[in-house]
PDB file of C-alpha atoms in Angstrom:
ATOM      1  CA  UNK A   1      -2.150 -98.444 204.820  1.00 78.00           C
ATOM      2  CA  UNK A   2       0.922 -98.800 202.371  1.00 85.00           C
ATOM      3  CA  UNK A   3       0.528 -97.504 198.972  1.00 92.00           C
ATOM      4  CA  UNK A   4       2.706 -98.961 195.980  1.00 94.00           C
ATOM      5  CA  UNK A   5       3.147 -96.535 192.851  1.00 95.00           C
ATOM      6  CA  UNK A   6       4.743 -97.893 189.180  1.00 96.00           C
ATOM      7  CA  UNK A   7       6.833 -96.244 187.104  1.00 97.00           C
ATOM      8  CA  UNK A   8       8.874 -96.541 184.244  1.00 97.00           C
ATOM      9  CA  UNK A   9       6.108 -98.500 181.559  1.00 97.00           C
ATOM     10  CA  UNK A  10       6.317 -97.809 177.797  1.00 97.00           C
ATOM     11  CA  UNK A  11       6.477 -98.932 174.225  1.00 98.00           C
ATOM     12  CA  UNK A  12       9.989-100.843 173.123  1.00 98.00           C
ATOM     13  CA  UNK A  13      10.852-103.110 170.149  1.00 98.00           C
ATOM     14  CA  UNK A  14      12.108-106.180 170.827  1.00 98.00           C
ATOM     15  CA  UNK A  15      15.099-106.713 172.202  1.00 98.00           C
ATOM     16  CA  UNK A  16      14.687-102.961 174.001  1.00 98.00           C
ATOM     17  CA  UNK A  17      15.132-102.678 177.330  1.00 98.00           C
ATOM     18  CA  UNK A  18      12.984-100.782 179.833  1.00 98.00           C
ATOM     19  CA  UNK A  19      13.076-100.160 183.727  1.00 98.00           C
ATOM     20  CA  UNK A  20      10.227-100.681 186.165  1.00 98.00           C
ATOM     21  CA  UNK A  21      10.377 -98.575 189.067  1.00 98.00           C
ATOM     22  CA  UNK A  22       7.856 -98.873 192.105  1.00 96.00           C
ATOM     23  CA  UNK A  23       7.798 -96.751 195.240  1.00 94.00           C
ATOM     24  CA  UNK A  24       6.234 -97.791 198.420  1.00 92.00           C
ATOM     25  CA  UNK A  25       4.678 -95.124 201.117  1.00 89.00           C
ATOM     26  CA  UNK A  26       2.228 -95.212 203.867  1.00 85.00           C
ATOM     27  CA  UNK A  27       1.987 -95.846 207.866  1.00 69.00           C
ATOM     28  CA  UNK A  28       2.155 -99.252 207.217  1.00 61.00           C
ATOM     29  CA  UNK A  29       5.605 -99.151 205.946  1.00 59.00           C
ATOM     30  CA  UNK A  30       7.597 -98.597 209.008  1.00 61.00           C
ATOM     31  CA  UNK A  31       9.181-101.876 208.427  1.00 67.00           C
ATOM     32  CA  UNK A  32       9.196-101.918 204.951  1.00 67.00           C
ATOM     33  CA  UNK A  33      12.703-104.183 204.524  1.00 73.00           C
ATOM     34  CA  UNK A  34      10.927-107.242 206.706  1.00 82.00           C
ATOM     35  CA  UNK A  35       8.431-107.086 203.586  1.00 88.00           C
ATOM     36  CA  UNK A  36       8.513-109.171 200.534  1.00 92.00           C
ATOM     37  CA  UNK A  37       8.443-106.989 197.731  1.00 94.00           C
ATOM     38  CA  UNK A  38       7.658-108.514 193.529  1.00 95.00           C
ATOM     39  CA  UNK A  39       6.370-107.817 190.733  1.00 97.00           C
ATOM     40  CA  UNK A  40       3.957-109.703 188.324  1.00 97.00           C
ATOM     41  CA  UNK A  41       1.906-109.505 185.484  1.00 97.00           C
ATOM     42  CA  UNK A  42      -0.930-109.708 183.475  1.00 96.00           C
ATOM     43  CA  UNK A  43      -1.422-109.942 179.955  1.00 95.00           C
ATOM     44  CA  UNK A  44      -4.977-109.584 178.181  1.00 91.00           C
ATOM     45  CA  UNK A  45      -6.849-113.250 178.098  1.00 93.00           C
ATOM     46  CA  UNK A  46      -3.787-114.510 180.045  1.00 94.00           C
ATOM     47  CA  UNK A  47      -3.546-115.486 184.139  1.00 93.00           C
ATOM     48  CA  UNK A  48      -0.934-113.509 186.092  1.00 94.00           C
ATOM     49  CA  UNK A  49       2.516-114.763 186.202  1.00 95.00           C
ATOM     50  CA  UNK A  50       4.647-113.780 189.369  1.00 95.00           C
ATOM     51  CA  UNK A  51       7.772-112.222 187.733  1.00 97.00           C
ATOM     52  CA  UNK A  52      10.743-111.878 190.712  1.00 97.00           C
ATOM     53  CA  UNK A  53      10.437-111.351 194.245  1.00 96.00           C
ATOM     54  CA  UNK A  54      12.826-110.174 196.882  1.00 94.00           C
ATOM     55  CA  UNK A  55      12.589-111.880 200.897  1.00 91.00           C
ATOM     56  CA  UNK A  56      13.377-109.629 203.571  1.00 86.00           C
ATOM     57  CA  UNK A  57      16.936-112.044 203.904  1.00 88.00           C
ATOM     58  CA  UNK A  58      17.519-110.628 199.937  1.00 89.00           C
ATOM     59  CA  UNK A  59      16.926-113.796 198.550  1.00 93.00           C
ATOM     60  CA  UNK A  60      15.994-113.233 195.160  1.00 95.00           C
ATOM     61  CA  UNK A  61      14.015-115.449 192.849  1.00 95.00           C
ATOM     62  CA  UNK A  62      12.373-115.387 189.607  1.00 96.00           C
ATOM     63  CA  UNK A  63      10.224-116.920 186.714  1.00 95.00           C
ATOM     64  CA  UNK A  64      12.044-119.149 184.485  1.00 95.00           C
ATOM     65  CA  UNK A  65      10.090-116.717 181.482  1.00 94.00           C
ATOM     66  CA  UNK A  66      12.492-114.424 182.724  1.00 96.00           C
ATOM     67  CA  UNK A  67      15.249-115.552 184.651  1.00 96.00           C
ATOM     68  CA  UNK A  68      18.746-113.958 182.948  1.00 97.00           C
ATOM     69  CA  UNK A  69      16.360-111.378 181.550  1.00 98.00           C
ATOM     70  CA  UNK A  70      14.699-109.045 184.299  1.00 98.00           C
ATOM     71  CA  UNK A  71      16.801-108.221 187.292  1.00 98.00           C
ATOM     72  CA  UNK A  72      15.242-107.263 190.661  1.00 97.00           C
ATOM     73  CA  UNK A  73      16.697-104.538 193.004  1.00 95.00           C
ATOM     74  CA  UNK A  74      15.806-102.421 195.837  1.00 91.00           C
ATOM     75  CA  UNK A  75      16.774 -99.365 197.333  1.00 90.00           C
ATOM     76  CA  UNK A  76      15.491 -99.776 200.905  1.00 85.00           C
ATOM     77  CA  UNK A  77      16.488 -95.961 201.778  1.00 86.00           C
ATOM     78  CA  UNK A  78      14.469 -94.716 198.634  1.00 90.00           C
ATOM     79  CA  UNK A  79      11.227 -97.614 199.701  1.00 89.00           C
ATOM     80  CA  UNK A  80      11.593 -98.360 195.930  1.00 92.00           C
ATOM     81  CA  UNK A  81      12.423-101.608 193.685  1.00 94.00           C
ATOM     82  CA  UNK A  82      13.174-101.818 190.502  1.00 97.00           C
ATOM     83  CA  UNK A  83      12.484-104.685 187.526  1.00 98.00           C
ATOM     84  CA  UNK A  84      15.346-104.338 184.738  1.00 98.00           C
ATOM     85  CA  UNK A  85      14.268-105.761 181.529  1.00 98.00           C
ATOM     86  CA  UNK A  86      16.535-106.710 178.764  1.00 98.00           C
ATOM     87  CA  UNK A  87      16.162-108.655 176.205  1.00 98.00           C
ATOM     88  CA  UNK A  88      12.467-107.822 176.117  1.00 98.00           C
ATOM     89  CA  UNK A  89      10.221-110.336 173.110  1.00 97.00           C
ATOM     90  CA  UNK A  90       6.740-109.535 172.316  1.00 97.00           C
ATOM     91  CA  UNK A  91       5.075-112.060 174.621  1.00 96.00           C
ATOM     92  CA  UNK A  92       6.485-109.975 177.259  1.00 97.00           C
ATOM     93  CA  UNK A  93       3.764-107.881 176.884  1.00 97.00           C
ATOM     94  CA  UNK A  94       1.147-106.992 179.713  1.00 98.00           C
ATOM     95  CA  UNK A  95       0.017-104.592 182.755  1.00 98.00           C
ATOM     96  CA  UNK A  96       3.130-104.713 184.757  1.00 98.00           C
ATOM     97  CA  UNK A  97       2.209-104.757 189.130  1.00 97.00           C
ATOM     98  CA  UNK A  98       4.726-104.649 191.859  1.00 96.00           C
ATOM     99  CA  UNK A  99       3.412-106.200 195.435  1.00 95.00           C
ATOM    100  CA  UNK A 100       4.272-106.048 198.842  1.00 93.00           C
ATOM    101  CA  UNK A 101       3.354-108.290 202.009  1.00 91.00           C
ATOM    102  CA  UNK A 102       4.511-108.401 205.265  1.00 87.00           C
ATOM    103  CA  UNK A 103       4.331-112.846 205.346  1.00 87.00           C
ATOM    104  CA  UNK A 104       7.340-114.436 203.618  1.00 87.00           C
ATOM    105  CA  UNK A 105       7.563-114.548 199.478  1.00 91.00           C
ATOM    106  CA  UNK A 106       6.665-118.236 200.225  1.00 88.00           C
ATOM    107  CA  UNK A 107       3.486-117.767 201.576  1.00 88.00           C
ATOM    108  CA  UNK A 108       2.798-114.970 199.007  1.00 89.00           C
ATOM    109  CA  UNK A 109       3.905-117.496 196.173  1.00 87.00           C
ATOM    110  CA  UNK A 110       1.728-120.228 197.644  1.00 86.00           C
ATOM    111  CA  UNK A 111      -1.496-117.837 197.582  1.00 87.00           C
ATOM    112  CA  UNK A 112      -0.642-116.695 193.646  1.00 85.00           C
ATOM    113  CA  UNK A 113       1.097-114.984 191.501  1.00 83.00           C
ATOM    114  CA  UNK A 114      -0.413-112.222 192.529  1.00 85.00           C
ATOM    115  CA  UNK A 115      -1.046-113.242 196.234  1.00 89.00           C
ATOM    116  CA  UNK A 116       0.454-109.829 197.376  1.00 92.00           C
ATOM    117  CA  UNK A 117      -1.464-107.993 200.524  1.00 90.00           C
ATOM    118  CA  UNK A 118      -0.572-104.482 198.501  1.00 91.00           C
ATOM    119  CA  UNK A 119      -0.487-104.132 194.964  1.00 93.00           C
ATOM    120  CA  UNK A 120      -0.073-100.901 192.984  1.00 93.00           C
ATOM    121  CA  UNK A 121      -2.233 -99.784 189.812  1.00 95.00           C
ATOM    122  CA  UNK A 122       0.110-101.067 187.191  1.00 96.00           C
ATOM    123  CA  UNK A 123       2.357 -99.825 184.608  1.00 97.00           C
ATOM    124  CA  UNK A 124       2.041-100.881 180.798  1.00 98.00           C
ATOM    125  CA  UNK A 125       5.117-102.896 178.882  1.00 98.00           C
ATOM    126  CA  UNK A 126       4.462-103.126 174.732  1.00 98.00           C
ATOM    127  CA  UNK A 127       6.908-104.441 173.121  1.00 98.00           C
ATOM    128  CA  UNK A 128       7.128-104.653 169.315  1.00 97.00           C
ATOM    129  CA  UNK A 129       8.378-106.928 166.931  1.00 94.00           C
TER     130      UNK A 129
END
């Protein structure tokens, strides 16, 4: 069983910045760098929306809400990656989850934006105008 844990949520302004954090444990994780590992979210009376993602080769890829805005790192030693958010507007809003799966971001993508086998319990991201 892996088990993800956010970190890092709060209330900003716009144009604040704030750092997602999410740590990854469990027997399950004894390959943890062949995983893909994302985040999404969810805001209230909206779908999810698949935010970043890394692949186990370190490709990277994100949303076009947020491309040159959030930034997606790992540190593989730690079993934690991190969602740096800059720039952050109003409509960025929402319960914040990071995912994991041991198939390809691909095949996670294809399922949904939230198509992750493990998902943690979310962090909340308010942002003011």
């Amino acid at each position: 069983q892996v088990r993800l844990v956010e970190s890092g949520g709060g209330s900003v302004q716009s144009g604040g910045s704030l750092r997602l954090s999410c740590t990854a444990s469990g027997a399950g994780l004894s390959r943890y760098e062949s995983y893909c590992r994302g985040w999404f979210r969810q805001a209230p009376g909206k779908e999810r929306e698949g935010l970043a993602h890394i692949d186990p080769d370190g490709t990277i890829t994100y949303a076009d809400s947020v491309k040159g805005r959030f930034t997606i790192s790992q540190d593989v030693a730690k079993n934690t990656w991190y969602l740096e958010m800059n720039s952050l507007k109003p409509e960025d809003t929402a319960m914040y989850y990071c995912g994991a799966d041991p198939l390809s971001c691909m095949t996670v993508a294809n399922i949904g934006p939230a198509g992750y086998n493990y998902g943690g319990q979310g962090t909340q991201v308010t942002v003011s105008s």
